[in-house]
Every structure is written in C-alpha cells, then in structure tokens.
Short mmCIF file of C-alpha atoms in Angstrom, two decimals:
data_model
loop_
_atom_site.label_atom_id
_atom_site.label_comp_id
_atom_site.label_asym_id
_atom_site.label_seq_id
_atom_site.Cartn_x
_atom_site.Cartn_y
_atom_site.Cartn_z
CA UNK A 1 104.73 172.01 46.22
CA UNK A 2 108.21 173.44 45.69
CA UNK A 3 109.35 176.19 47.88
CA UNK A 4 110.13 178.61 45.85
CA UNK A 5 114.16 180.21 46.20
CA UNK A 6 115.41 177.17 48.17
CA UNK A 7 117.05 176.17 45.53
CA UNK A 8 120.02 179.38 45.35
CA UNK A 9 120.48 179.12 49.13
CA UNK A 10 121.21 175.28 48.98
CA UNK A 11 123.79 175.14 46.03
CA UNK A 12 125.40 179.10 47.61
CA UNK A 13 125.77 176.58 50.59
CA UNK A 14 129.18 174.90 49.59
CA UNK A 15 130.41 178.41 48.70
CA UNK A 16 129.73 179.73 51.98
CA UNK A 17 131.22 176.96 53.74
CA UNK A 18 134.64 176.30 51.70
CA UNK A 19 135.00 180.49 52.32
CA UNK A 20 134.53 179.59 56.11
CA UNK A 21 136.76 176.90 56.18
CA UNK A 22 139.73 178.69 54.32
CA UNK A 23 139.54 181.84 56.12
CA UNK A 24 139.70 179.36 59.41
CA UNK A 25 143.26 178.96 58.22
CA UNK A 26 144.01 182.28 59.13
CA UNK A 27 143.68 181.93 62.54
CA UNK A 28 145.23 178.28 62.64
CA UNK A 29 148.59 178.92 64.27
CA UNK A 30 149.96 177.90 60.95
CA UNK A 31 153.79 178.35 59.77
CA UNK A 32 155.26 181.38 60.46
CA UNK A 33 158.25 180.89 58.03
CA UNK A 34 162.05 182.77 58.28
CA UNK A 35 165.12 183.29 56.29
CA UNK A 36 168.77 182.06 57.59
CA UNK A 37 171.16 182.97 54.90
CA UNK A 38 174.56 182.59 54.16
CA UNK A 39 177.21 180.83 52.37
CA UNK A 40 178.93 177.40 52.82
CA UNK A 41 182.98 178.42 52.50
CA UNK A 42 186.54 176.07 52.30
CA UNK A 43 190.23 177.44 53.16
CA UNK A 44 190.70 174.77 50.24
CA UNK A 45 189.58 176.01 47.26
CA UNK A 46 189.65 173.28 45.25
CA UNK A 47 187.14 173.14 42.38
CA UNK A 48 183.71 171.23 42.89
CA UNK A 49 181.41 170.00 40.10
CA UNK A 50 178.98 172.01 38.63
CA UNK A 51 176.38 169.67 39.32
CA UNK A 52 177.59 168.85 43.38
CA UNK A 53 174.88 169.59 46.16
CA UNK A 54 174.92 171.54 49.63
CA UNK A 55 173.19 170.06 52.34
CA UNK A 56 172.41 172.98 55.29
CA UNK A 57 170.41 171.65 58.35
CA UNK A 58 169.33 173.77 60.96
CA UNK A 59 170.30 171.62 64.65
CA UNK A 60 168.49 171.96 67.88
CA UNK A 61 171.75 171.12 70.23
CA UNK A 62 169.52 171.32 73.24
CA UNK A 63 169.14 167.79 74.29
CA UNK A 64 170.92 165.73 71.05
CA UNK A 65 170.88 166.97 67.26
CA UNK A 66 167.21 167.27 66.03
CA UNK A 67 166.92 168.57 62.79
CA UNK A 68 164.27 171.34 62.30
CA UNK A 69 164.90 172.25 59.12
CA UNK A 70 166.97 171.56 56.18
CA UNK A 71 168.32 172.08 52.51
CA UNK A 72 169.28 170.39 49.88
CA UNK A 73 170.39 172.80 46.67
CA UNK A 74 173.14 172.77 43.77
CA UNK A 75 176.17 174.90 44.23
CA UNK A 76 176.60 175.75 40.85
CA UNK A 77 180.30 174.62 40.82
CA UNK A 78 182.10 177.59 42.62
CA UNK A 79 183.02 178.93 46.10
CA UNK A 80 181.58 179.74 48.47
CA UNK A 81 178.13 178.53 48.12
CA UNK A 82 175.38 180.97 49.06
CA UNK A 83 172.90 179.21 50.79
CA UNK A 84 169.01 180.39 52.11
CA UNK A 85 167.35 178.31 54.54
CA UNK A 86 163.69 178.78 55.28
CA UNK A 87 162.42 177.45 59.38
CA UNK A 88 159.53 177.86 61.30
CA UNK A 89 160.21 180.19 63.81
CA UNK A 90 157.22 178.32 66.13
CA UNK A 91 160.34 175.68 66.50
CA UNK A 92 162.74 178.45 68.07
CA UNK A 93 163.30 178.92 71.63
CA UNK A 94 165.20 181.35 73.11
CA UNK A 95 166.67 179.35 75.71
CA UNK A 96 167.64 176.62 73.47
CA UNK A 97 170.68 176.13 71.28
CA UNK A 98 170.69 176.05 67.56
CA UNK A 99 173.65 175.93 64.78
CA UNK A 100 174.01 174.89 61.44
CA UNK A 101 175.53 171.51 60.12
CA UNK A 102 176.67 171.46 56.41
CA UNK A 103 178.55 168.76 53.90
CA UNK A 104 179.13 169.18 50.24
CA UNK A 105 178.16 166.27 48.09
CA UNK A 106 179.36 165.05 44.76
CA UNK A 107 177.19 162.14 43.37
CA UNK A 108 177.32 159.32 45.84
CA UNK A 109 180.86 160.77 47.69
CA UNK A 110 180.73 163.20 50.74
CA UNK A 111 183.31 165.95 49.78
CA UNK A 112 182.99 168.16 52.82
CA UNK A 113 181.74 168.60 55.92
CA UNK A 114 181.79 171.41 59.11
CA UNK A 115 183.75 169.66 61.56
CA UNK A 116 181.65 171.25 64.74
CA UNK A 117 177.95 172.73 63.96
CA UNK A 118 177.81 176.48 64.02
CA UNK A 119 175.87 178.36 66.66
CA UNK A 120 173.42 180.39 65.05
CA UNK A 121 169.99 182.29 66.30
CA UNK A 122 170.58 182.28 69.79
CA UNK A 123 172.59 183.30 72.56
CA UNK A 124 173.98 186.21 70.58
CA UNK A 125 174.82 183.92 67.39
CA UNK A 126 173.91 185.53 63.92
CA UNK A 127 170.82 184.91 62.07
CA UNK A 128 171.75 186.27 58.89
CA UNK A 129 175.08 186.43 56.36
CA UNK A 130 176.38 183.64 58.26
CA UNK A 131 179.51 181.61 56.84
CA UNK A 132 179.66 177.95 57.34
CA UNK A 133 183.31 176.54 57.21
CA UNK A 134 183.83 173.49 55.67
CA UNK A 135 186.42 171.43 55.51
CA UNK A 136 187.64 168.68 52.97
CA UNK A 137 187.01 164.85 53.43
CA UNK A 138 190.23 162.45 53.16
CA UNK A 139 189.76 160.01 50.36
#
C-alpha cells in the first residue's frame, strides 16, 4: 500500500538540496574581485592600429614575477590606452610587492613594452588612475 504524500516530499527533494548547495557558495571564501585602472601611455606618439592589443599583468615581485592577474584588450587605435584590470584581492598581501607589466601588440610583432614593472597597491603605490609608460621596441 502506497503511503500517501511521499510522493511531493521526494521529487521537492532535489529542490531543497540544489537551494542548499548554492547558498553554500555564499559562505565559500569565493573571489572577492577589484578594479586597477588606468591607462597604458608612450612619450612617442606614434600611431598604432586600430585593431593592436594591450597586454596589462598584475606582478607579485616578492620572490620572482608571478602573474596574478592579467589582460588582454584592443586599444582602439589611439593614445593612451585606458585599461581596467579586475584581481582577487585574496592574492594581495600587504607586505608583498606588486606592479604592473605592460607591452602593446600588433599582430604577431611586440610594439611596446614598460621597461621596469610599475609598483602599484602596496607600499604607498596607487591602486587606481595609474599610468603605465611604455616605451617603443627597435625593429
């Protein structure tokens, strides 16, 4: 003999538990993501082609050059190039060093390039409107 209103509770059941498991997420220690913005500048100003790229990566200078974050975006053909990055901040440590590496490709070919990574985040170095200084490749 079927038990009568079984049946709701048991198909309610995979409700209940993907509403469990999302709101788990929540409390996960997940990304907590923030902004660096600026723009990628040249004392050259020598055009660039509509369709060339910026490459920004975020550098932990601590103990080498790990990467922790990094974009890749068009720059529209025209200086300077305005530029937002997006990091975890779970990756930031006060007592570490950070700065920003940059080069400016055109198809295959590396036009520029910072010369020295640029402190940023820490130790008093900006987090926001930052300019990156690049500087042209010899062909």
């Amino acid at each position: 003999m079927p038990i009568r209103g079984y049946r709701p509770v048991v198909s309610a059941a995979p409700l209940v538990l993907t509403a469990l498991l999302s709101g788990c997420s929540l409390f996960s220690g997940g990304p907590d993501f923030a902004t660096l913005s600026g723009e990628a500048v040249s004392d050259e100003q020598a055009p660039i082609a509509n369709d060339a790229r910026l490459e920004i990566r975020l550098l932990d200078l601590t103990q080498g050059r790990t990467t922790i974050a990094q974009v890749d975006q068009k720059t529209h053909g025209r200086w300077p190039v305005p530029f937002m990055l997006q990091y975890d901040r779970h990756y930031i440590d006060s007592d570490r060093r950070y700065a920003l590496s940059a080069a400016l490709h055109e198809g295959d070919n590396t036009r520029y390039l910072t010369l020295e990574p640029l402190p940023v985040l820490t130790n008093g170095a900006p987090s926001q409107q930052v300019r990156v200084p690049l500087s042209p490749i010899s062909r």
